[in-house]
mmCIF file of C-alpha atoms in Angstrom:
data_model
loop_
_atom_site.group_PDB
_atom_site.id
_atom_site.type_symbol
_atom_site.label_atom_id
_atom_site.label_comp_id
_atom_site.label_asym_id
_atom_site.label_seq_id
_atom_site.Cartn_x
_atom_site.Cartn_y
_atom_site.Cartn_z
ATOM 1 C CA MET D 1 28.190 -11.929 -26.547
ATOM 2 C CA ILE D 2 25.332 -9.810 -25.211
ATOM 3 C CA ARG D 3 25.572 -9.352 -21.462
ATOM 4 C CA VAL D 4 22.528 -9.473 -19.194
ATOM 5 C CA ALA D 5 22.519 -8.505 -15.519
ATOM 6 C CA ILE D 6 19.811 -9.683 -13.161
ATOM 7 C CA ILE D 7 19.842 -7.091 -10.396
ATOM 8 C CA ASP D 8 17.888 -6.583 -7.146
ATOM 9 C CA ASP D 9 17.604 -10.367 -6.718
ATOM 10 C CA TYR D 10 18.478 -10.364 -3.007
ATOM 11 C CA MET D 11 17.380 -13.985 -2.520
ATOM 12 C CA ASN D 12 18.943 -15.329 -5.749
ATOM 13 C CA VAL D 13 15.658 -16.816 -6.963
ATOM 14 C CA ALA D 14 15.152 -15.143 -10.363
ATOM 15 C CA GLN D 15 16.653 -18.016 -12.330
ATOM 16 C CA THR D 16 14.435 -20.555 -10.533
ATOM 17 C CA MET D 17 11.234 -18.683 -11.323
ATOM 18 C CA ALA D 18 11.415 -18.945 -15.116
ATOM 19 C CA ASP D 19 13.203 -20.896 -17.821
ATOM 20 C CA TRP D 20 16.231 -18.823 -18.811
ATOM 21 C CA THR D 21 17.642 -21.534 -21.133
ATOM 22 C CA HIS D 22 16.985 -19.681 -24.385
ATOM 23 C CA VAL D 23 18.307 -16.409 -22.990
ATOM 24 C CA LYS D 24 21.506 -18.101 -21.805
ATOM 25 C CA ALA D 25 21.977 -19.644 -25.252
ATOM 26 C CA LYS D 26 22.288 -16.130 -26.676
ATOM 27 C CA CYS D 27 23.602 -14.080 -23.748
ATOM 28 C CA GLN D 28 25.928 -14.114 -20.784
ATOM 29 C CA VAL D 29 23.701 -13.824 -17.721
ATOM 30 C CA ASP D 30 25.092 -12.534 -14.413
ATOM 31 C CA VAL D 31 23.378 -11.909 -11.079
ATOM 32 C CA ILE D 32 24.120 -8.866 -8.907
ATOM 33 C CA GLY D 33 22.104 -9.685 -5.817
ATOM 34 C CA HIS D 34 23.236 -7.056 -3.323
ATOM 35 C CA PRO D 35 21.839 -3.506 -3.136
ATOM 36 C CA PHE D 36 24.071 -0.852 -4.655
ATOM 37 C CA ALA D 37 25.720 1.352 -2.051
ATOM 38 C CA ASN D 38 25.281 4.447 -4.217
ATOM 39 C CA GLU D 39 24.925 5.612 -7.798
ATOM 40 C CA ASP D 40 28.666 5.436 -8.421
ATOM 41 C CA GLU D 41 28.747 1.752 -7.554
ATOM 42 C CA ALA D 42 25.689 1.086 -9.712
ATOM 43 C CA ALA D 43 27.267 2.895 -12.672
ATOM 44 C CA ARG D 44 30.541 1.005 -12.280
ATOM 45 C CA LEU D 45 29.004 -2.451 -11.967
ATOM 46 C CA LEU D 46 26.310 -2.006 -14.613
ATOM 47 C CA ALA D 47 28.443 -0.272 -17.257
ATOM 48 C CA PRO D 48 29.275 -3.469 -19.219
ATOM 49 C CA TYR D 49 25.682 -4.649 -19.589
ATOM 50 C CA GLU D 50 23.340 -4.247 -22.531
ATOM 51 C CA ILE D 51 20.240 -5.678 -20.820
ATOM 52 C CA LEU D 52 19.095 -5.285 -17.214
ATOM 53 C CA SER D 53 16.471 -7.304 -15.394
ATOM 54 C CA THR D 54 15.209 -5.275 -12.424
ATOM 55 C CA LEU D 55 12.853 -6.106 -9.568
ATOM 56 C CA ARG D 56 10.220 -3.499 -8.833
ATOM 57 C CA GLU D 57 11.738 -0.190 -7.690
ATOM 58 C CA ARG D 58 14.645 -1.515 -5.643
ATOM 59 C CA THR D 59 17.252 0.277 -7.777
ATOM 60 C CA PRO D 60 16.393 3.828 -8.897
ATOM 61 C CA PHE D 61 17.306 4.765 -12.465
ATOM 62 C CA PRO D 62 17.387 8.568 -12.690
ATOM 63 C CA ARG D 63 18.787 10.304 -15.763
ATOM 64 C CA SER D 64 22.119 10.755 -13.981
ATOM 65 C CA LEU D 65 22.611 6.980 -13.775
ATOM 66 C CA LEU D 66 21.162 6.097 -17.179
ATOM 67 C CA SER D 67 23.527 8.556 -18.854
ATOM 68 C CA ARG D 68 26.488 6.676 -17.341
ATOM 69 C CA LEU D 69 25.485 3.347 -18.906
ATOM 70 C CA PRO D 70 26.567 3.671 -22.553
ATOM 71 C CA ASN D 71 26.077 -0.016 -23.377
ATOM 72 C CA LEU D 72 22.563 -0.254 -21.995
ATOM 73 C CA LYS D 73 19.854 -0.959 -24.577
ATOM 74 C CA LEU D 74 17.028 -2.672 -22.673
ATOM 75 C CA ILE D 75 15.643 -2.459 -19.132
ATOM 76 C CA CYS D 76 13.122 -5.101 -18.124
ATOM 77 C CA THR D 77 11.011 -3.902 -15.216
ATOM 78 C CA THR D 78 8.599 -5.917 -13.081
ATOM 79 C CA GLY D 79 5.249 -4.812 -11.730
ATOM 80 C CA SER D 80 2.819 -2.502 -13.458
ATOM 81 C CA LYS D 81 4.932 0.633 -12.892
ATOM 82 C CA HIS D 82 8.502 1.666 -12.065
ATOM 83 C CA ARG D 83 8.291 5.086 -10.428
ATOM 84 C CA THR D 84 12.004 5.426 -9.713
ATOM 85 C CA LEU D 85 12.995 5.000 -13.359
ATOM 86 C CA ASP D 86 13.141 8.090 -15.584
ATOM 87 C CA HIS D 87 11.246 6.764 -18.598
ATOM 88 C CA ASP D 88 11.664 9.997 -20.570
ATOM 89 C CA ALA D 89 15.431 9.969 -20.080
ATOM 90 C CA ALA D 90 15.591 6.324 -21.108
ATOM 91 C CA ALA D 91 13.650 7.078 -24.282
ATOM 92 C CA GLN D 92 15.877 10.038 -25.117
ATOM 93 C CA LEU D 93 18.960 7.880 -24.620
ATOM 94 C CA GLY D 94 17.549 5.169 -26.856
ATOM 95 C CA ILE D 95 17.006 2.668 -24.044
ATOM 96 C CA ILE D 96 13.882 0.530 -24.365
ATOM 97 C CA VAL D 97 11.913 -0.158 -21.185
ATOM 98 C CA CYS D 98 9.721 -3.266 -21.188
ATOM 99 C CA GLY D 99 7.422 -4.128 -18.299
ATOM 100 C CA SER D 100 5.458 -7.076 -17.031
ATOM 101 C CA GLN D 101 1.718 -7.568 -17.193
ATOM 102 C CA ASP D 102 -0.688 -7.799 -14.297
ATOM 103 C CA ARG D 103 -1.934 -11.322 -13.667
ATOM 104 C CA PRO D 104 -5.088 -12.431 -11.820
ATOM 105 C CA GLY D 105 -4.408 -12.252 -8.090
ATOM 106 C CA ALA D 106 -1.299 -10.116 -8.577
ATOM 107 C CA HIS D 107 -2.447 -7.671 -5.896
ATOM 108 C CA GLN D 108 -3.314 -10.238 -3.213
ATOM 109 C CA GLY D 109 0.115 -10.614 -1.646
ATOM 110 C CA THR D 110 0.146 -7.192 -0.005
ATOM 111 C CA PRO D 111 -3.324 -7.206 1.620
ATOM 112 C CA GLU D 112 -2.728 -10.707 2.933
ATOM 113 C CA LEU D 113 0.559 -9.583 4.478
ATOM 114 C CA ALA D 114 -1.045 -6.421 5.871
ATOM 115 C CA PHE D 115 -3.711 -8.463 7.564
ATOM 116 C CA GLY D 116 -1.000 -10.789 8.823
ATOM 117 C CA HIS D 117 0.463 -7.743 10.564
ATOM 118 C CA ILE D 118 -2.941 -6.946 12.052
ATOM 119 C CA LEU D 119 -3.327 -10.464 13.438
ATOM 120 C CA SER D 120 0.266 -10.467 14.677
ATOM 121 C CA LEU D 121 -0.319 -7.244 16.604
ATOM 122 C CA ALA D 122 -3.768 -8.156 17.891
ATOM 123 C CA ARG D 123 -2.668 -11.551 19.239
ATOM 124 C CA ARG D 124 0.972 -10.630 19.972
ATOM 125 C CA ILE D 125 2.160 -13.538 17.825
ATOM 126 C CA PRO D 126 5.796 -12.530 17.120
ATOM 127 C CA LEU D 127 6.307 -11.332 20.707
ATOM 128 C CA GLU D 128 4.838 -14.484 22.264
ATOM 129 C CA ASP D 129 6.884 -16.619 19.866
ATOM 130 C CA ARG D 130 10.063 -14.936 21.101
ATOM 131 C CA ARG D 131 8.984 -15.211 24.746
ATOM 132 C CA ILE D 132 8.132 -18.913 24.663
ATOM 133 C CA ARG D 133 11.551 -19.663 23.172
ATOM 134 C CA GLN D 134 13.040 -17.777 26.138
ATOM 135 C CA GLY D 135 11.149 -19.935 28.645
ATOM 136 C CA PHE D 136 8.180 -17.636 29.349
ATOM 137 C CA TRP D 137 4.505 -18.602 29.121
ATOM 138 C CA GLN D 138 1.594 -16.306 28.257
ATOM 139 C CA SER D 139 3.276 -12.988 28.900
ATOM 140 C CA GLY D 140 0.418 -10.773 27.737
ATOM 141 C CA VAL D 141 -3.218 -10.493 26.695
ATOM 142 C CA GLY D 142 -4.337 -10.072 23.093
ATOM 143 C CA ILE D 143 -7.498 -8.614 21.572
ATOM 144 C CA THR D 144 -10.101 -9.875 19.113
ATOM 145 C CA LEU D 145 -10.912 -8.142 15.841
ATOM 146 C CA ALA D 146 -14.696 -8.591 15.710
ATOM 147 C CA GLY D 147 -16.379 -5.283 16.467
ATOM 148 C CA LYS D 148 -13.154 -3.285 16.130
ATOM 149 C CA THR D 149 -12.785 -0.478 13.575
ATOM 150 C CA LEU D 150 -10.420 -0.841 10.620
ATOM 151 C CA GLY D 151 -9.370 2.468 9.062
ATOM 152 C CA ILE D 152 -8.077 2.208 5.488
ATOM 153 C CA VAL D 153 -6.049 5.047 3.994
ATOM 154 C CA GLY D 154 -6.296 4.485 0.232
ATOM 155 C CA LEU D 155 -9.126 2.380 -1.162
ATOM 156 C CA GLY D 156 -7.762 1.132 -4.492
ATOM 157 C CA LYS D 157 -7.386 -2.557 -5.374
ATOM 158 C CA ILE D 158 -5.331 -3.374 -2.290
ATOM 159 C CA GLY D 159 -7.344 -1.198 0.066
ATOM 160 C CA SER D 160 -10.601 -2.699 -1.213
ATOM 161 C CA SER D 161 -9.227 -6.180 -0.557
ATOM 162 C CA MET D 162 -8.400 -5.075 2.985
ATOM 163 C CA ALA D 163 -11.993 -3.894 3.423
ATOM 164 C CA ARG D 164 -13.350 -7.295 2.406
ATOM 165 C CA ILE D 165 -10.977 -9.133 4.734
ATOM 166 C CA GLY D 166 -11.808 -6.790 7.600
ATOM 167 C CA MET D 167 -15.529 -7.331 7.134
ATOM 168 C CA ALA D 168 -14.988 -11.109 7.068
ATOM 169 C CA PHE D 169 -13.489 -10.745 10.568
ATOM 170 C CA GLY D 170 -16.516 -8.741 11.694
ATOM 171 C CA MET D 171 -14.756 -5.370 11.688
ATOM 172 C CA LYS D 172 -16.315 -1.995 10.953
ATOM 173 C CA VAL D 173 -14.499 -0.370 8.030
ATOM 174 C CA LEU D 174 -13.741 3.337 7.572
ATOM 175 C CA ALA D 175 -11.891 4.745 4.572
ATOM 176 C CA TRP D 176 -10.259 7.984 3.494
ATOM 177 C CA SER D 177 -7.945 9.173 0.742
ATOM 178 C CA PRO D 178 -7.505 12.555 -0.961
ATOM 179 C CA HIS D 179 -9.792 11.695 -3.884
ATOM 180 C CA LEU D 180 -12.084 9.046 -2.406
ATOM 181 C CA THR D 181 -15.847 9.497 -2.793
ATOM 182 C CA GLN D 182 -18.722 8.213 -0.688
ATOM 183 C CA GLU D 183 -19.926 6.122 -3.639
ATOM 184 C CA ARG D 184 -16.588 4.351 -4.109
ATOM 185 C CA ALA D 185 -16.285 3.721 -0.392
ATOM 186 C CA GLN D 186 -19.772 2.214 -0.238
ATOM 187 C CA ALA D 187 -18.997 -0.014 -3.227
ATOM 188 C CA ALA D 188 -16.074 -1.462 -1.245
ATOM 189 C CA GLY D 189 -18.173 -1.908 1.884
ATOM 190 C CA ALA D 190 -16.548 0.967 3.772
ATOM 191 C CA ARG D 191 -17.844 4.197 5.274
ATOM 192 C CA PHE D 192 -16.211 7.316 3.878
ATOM 193 C CA VAL D 193 -14.983 9.701 6.592
ATOM 194 C CA ASP D 194 -12.569 12.586 6.758
ATOM 195 C CA LYS D 195 -8.954 12.000 7.648
ATOM 196 C CA ALA D 196 -9.239 13.276 11.222
ATOM 197 C CA THR D 197 -12.199 11.015 11.984
ATOM 198 C CA LEU D 198 -10.422 7.965 10.610
ATOM 199 C CA PHE D 199 -7.356 8.515 12.795
ATOM 200 C CA GLN D 200 -9.432 9.321 15.884
ATOM 201 C CA GLN D 201 -11.870 6.387 15.656
ATOM 202 C CA SER D 202 -9.917 3.473 14.167
ATOM 203 C CA ASP D 203 -8.489 0.623 16.211
ATOM 204 C CA PHE D 204 -6.252 -0.425 13.320
ATOM 205 C CA ILE D 205 -5.090 1.961 10.583
ATOM 206 C CA THR D 206 -3.627 0.484 7.404
ATOM 207 C CA VAL D 207 -2.065 2.490 4.562
ATOM 208 C CA HIS D 208 -2.492 1.631 0.870
ATOM 209 C CA LEU D 209 -1.676 4.788 -1.087
ATOM 210 C CA VAL D 210 0.587 5.241 -4.098
ATOM 211 C CA LEU D 211 3.702 7.279 -3.318
ATOM 212 C CA GLY D 212 4.001 10.490 -5.316
ATOM 213 C CA GLU D 213 4.692 14.182 -4.860
ATOM 214 C CA SER D 214 1.194 14.788 -3.485
ATOM 215 C CA THR D 215 1.285 11.877 -1.019
ATOM 216 C CA MET D 216 4.845 12.184 0.299
ATOM 217 C CA GLY D 217 4.511 12.572 4.073
ATOM 218 C CA ILE D 218 0.721 12.615 3.839
ATOM 219 C CA ILE D 219 0.490 10.972 7.275
ATOM 220 C CA GLY D 220 2.184 13.318 9.695
ATOM 221 C CA ARG D 221 2.786 13.811 13.379
ATOM 222 C CA ALA D 222 -0.653 15.326 14.029
ATOM 223 C CA ASP D 223 -2.370 12.311 12.454
ATOM 224 C CA ILE D 224 -0.404 9.839 14.560
ATOM 225 C CA GLN D 225 -0.947 11.896 17.706
ATOM 226 C CA ALA D 226 -4.711 11.770 17.040
ATOM 227 C CA MET D 227 -4.799 7.970 17.265
ATOM 228 C CA LYS D 228 -6.226 6.129 20.257
ATOM 229 C CA PRO D 229 -3.574 4.931 22.732
ATOM 230 C CA SER D 230 -4.950 1.418 22.105
ATOM 231 C CA ALA D 231 -4.689 1.697 18.309
ATOM 232 C CA PHE D 232 -2.217 0.065 15.917
ATOM 233 C CA PHE D 233 -0.702 1.512 12.732
ATOM 234 C CA ILE D 234 0.153 -0.683 9.713
ATOM 235 C CA ASN D 235 2.041 0.396 6.589
ATOM 236 C CA THR D 236 2.706 -2.029 3.724
ATOM 237 C CA ALA D 237 2.634 0.650 0.978
ATOM 238 C CA ARG D 238 5.704 2.925 0.992
ATOM 239 C CA GLY D 239 7.768 4.265 3.884
ATOM 240 C CA PRO D 240 7.901 7.957 2.843
ATOM 241 C CA LEU D 241 4.107 8.220 2.996
ATOM 242 C CA VAL D 242 4.510 8.489 6.765
ATOM 243 C CA ASP D 243 6.543 10.617 9.154
ATOM 244 C CA GLU D 244 8.776 7.811 10.452
ATOM 245 C CA GLY D 245 10.192 9.972 13.218
ATOM 246 C CA ALA D 246 6.684 10.624 14.538
ATOM 247 C CA LEU D 247 5.990 6.890 14.565
ATOM 248 C CA ILE D 248 9.158 6.242 16.556
ATOM 249 C CA GLU D 249 8.251 9.010 18.995
ATOM 250 C CA ALA D 250 4.748 7.532 19.424
ATOM 251 C CA LEU D 251 6.254 4.154 20.274
ATOM 252 C CA GLN D 252 8.768 5.670 22.666
ATOM 253 C CA THR D 253 6.050 7.509 24.580
ATOM 254 C CA LYS D 254 3.539 4.633 24.224
ATOM 255 C CA ARG D 255 1.190 7.097 22.562
ATOM 256 C CA ILE D 256 -0.039 4.208 20.368
ATOM 257 C CA ALA D 257 -0.216 0.473 21.039
ATOM 258 C CA GLY D 258 2.056 -0.672 18.224
ATOM 259 C CA VAL D 259 2.993 -0.680 14.551
ATOM 260 C CA GLY D 260 3.262 -3.227 11.772
ATOM 261 C CA LEU D 261 5.668 -2.067 9.068
ATOM 262 C CA ASP D 262 6.733 -3.727 5.842
ATOM 263 C CA VAL D 263 8.214 -0.549 4.351
ATOM 264 C CA PHE D 264 10.730 2.039 5.531
ATOM 265 C CA HIS D 265 12.223 5.353 4.473
ATOM 266 C CA GLN D 266 15.532 3.663 3.659
ATOM 267 C CA GLU D 267 15.525 0.144 2.218
ATOM 268 C CA PRO D 268 17.172 -2.147 3.015
ATOM 269 C CA THR D 269 17.295 -0.894 6.596
ATOM 270 C CA GLY D 270 20.635 -0.705 8.379
ATOM 271 C CA PRO D 271 21.592 -2.903 11.351
ATOM 272 C CA ASP D 272 20.857 -0.182 13.914
ATOM 273 C CA HIS D 273 17.439 1.090 12.858
ATOM 274 C CA PRO D 274 15.694 2.678 15.870
ATOM 275 C CA LEU D 275 12.483 0.709 15.211
ATOM 276 C CA TYR D 276 14.285 -2.523 16.103
ATOM 277 C CA ALA D 277 14.205 -1.538 19.772
ATOM 278 C CA PHE D 278 10.428 -1.788 20.225
ATOM 279 C CA GLU D 279 8.653 -4.993 21.208
ATOM 280 C CA GLN D 280 5.374 -3.488 20.025
ATOM 281 C CA ALA D 281 6.694 -3.179 16.447
ATOM 282 C CA VAL D 282 6.184 -6.041 13.991
ATOM 283 C CA LEU D 283 8.680 -5.521 11.151
ATOM 284 C CA THR D 284 9.089 -7.312 7.817
ATOM 285 C CA PRO D 285 11.541 -6.520 4.962
ATOM 286 C CA HIS D 286 9.159 -5.310 2.216
ATOM 287 C CA LEU D 287 7.536 -8.698 1.666
ATOM 288 C CA GLY D 288 4.192 -7.488 0.330
ATOM 289 C CA TYR D 289 4.770 -8.556 -3.271
ATOM 290 C CA VAL D 290 7.448 -11.157 -2.456
ATOM 291 C CA VAL D 291 5.412 -14.270 -3.135
ATOM 292 C CA ASP D 292 5.983 -17.178 -5.493
ATOM 293 C CA ASP D 293 3.002 -16.311 -7.702
ATOM 294 C CA SER D 294 4.191 -12.758 -8.362
ATOM 295 C CA PHE D 295 7.834 -13.680 -8.844
ATOM 296 C CA ARG D 296 7.000 -16.355 -11.410
ATOM 297 C CA ALA D 297 4.873 -13.872 -13.330
ATOM 298 C CA PHE D 298 7.602 -11.208 -13.107
ATOM 299 C CA TYR D 299 10.426 -13.362 -14.382
ATOM 300 C CA GLU D 300 8.442 -15.293 -16.983
ATOM 301 C CA ASP D 301 7.554 -11.932 -18.522
ATOM 302 C CA THR D 302 11.165 -10.760 -18.193
ATOM 303 C CA VAL D 303 12.471 -13.783 -20.103
ATOM 304 C CA GLU D 304 9.783 -13.268 -22.740
ATOM 305 C CA ASN D 305 10.689 -9.579 -23.008
ATOM 306 C CA ILE D 306 14.395 -10.290 -23.454
ATOM 307 C CA LEU D 307 13.789 -12.915 -26.150
ATOM 308 C CA ALA D 308 11.328 -10.668 -27.990
ATOM 309 C CA TYR D 309 13.847 -7.825 -27.915
ATOM 310 C CA LEU D 310 16.616 -10.076 -29.240
ATOM 311 C CA ASN D 311 14.261 -11.093 -32.050
ATOM 312 C CA GLY D 312 13.661 -7.445 -32.953
ATOM 313 C CA ALA D 313 10.065 -7.190 -31.735
ATOM 314 C CA PRO D 314 10.000 -5.856 -28.159
ATOM 315 C CA LEU D 315 6.916 -6.592 -26.047
ATOM 316 C CA ARG D 316 5.147 -4.456 -23.445
ATOM 317 C CA VAL D 317 7.232 -1.347 -24.196
ATOM 318 C CA ARG D 318 6.697 1.270 -21.469
ATOM 319 C CA ASN D 319 8.445 4.230 -23.116
ATOM 320 C CA ALA D 320 8.653 5.789 -26.557
ATOM 321 C CA GLY D 321 11.053 8.252 -28.048
ATOM 322 C CA PRO D 322 14.179 8.363 -30.241
ATOM 323 C CA SER D 323 15.256 5.213 -32.027
ATOM 324 C CA PRO D 324 16.611 2.533 -29.693
ATOM 325 C CA ARG D 325 20.313 1.790 -29.627
ATOM 326 C CA SER D 326 21.121 -0.993 -32.057
ATOM 327 C CA VAL D 327 21.324 -4.550 -30.769
#
């Protein structure tokens, strides 16, 4: 019987988000919900499987891992892209990669969470929640958002949504990214400025760039040091976009007012991450896309992709190359 592994499903919800009945009638379906400790463990546990259902980019699939999975014939990815999967290597090894399609509203989860971080920092919501449970009452003073400046690094779909939300709260909106133009910024309701100006003038800075070779570490120590002491930094994009050590140093020295982070250099984070020590840090475990709407779309497409593959007509194929391994 064909073996299918659902991986990266930390919360064990994949099978509740779509009807897997027809897949289970033809395949043995197993769930591996924990993160792999390393590539050796991934190779050992995934070796028996012919089909993998992945979730976003939680498990990297470089050539070195793909070449150690001789039974693998199909990888079902979720989201519009999978940047940690070597598509060329998969094609050369005869492994088909099928993705999921974007649905209306698919990009709303992340900006809503990012603005949740902004509100949490501005009104000290997580901190006051902890304090009231400890018997304290009104331990600090928050700030309002109206009239404050929101600086957006990366003005794509998510960044543009952030601009609209910021304006709805009465915020002034600045924007910068390496290839942003004044015309695109104006279309989103933002004012295009250079990077230095954005970091110097913003009260809240939120990051919405794609991670790649050109953007790795694009926000460095000098940028963070240029922020106002009263300013907050929010990152719901990717951890390696930012110098994490510089952020920690800025919190230690109270160089900035606080951070809201949904992403980290190493995910999942370990139990002793240095960011856990700071009251002025609001931390969430990469929840941006982790919403019911997205997960249902992801896994409905995954089930459809598996059934189409089993019927000999794969859907939404993301790679092309040598003939696929036979079913």
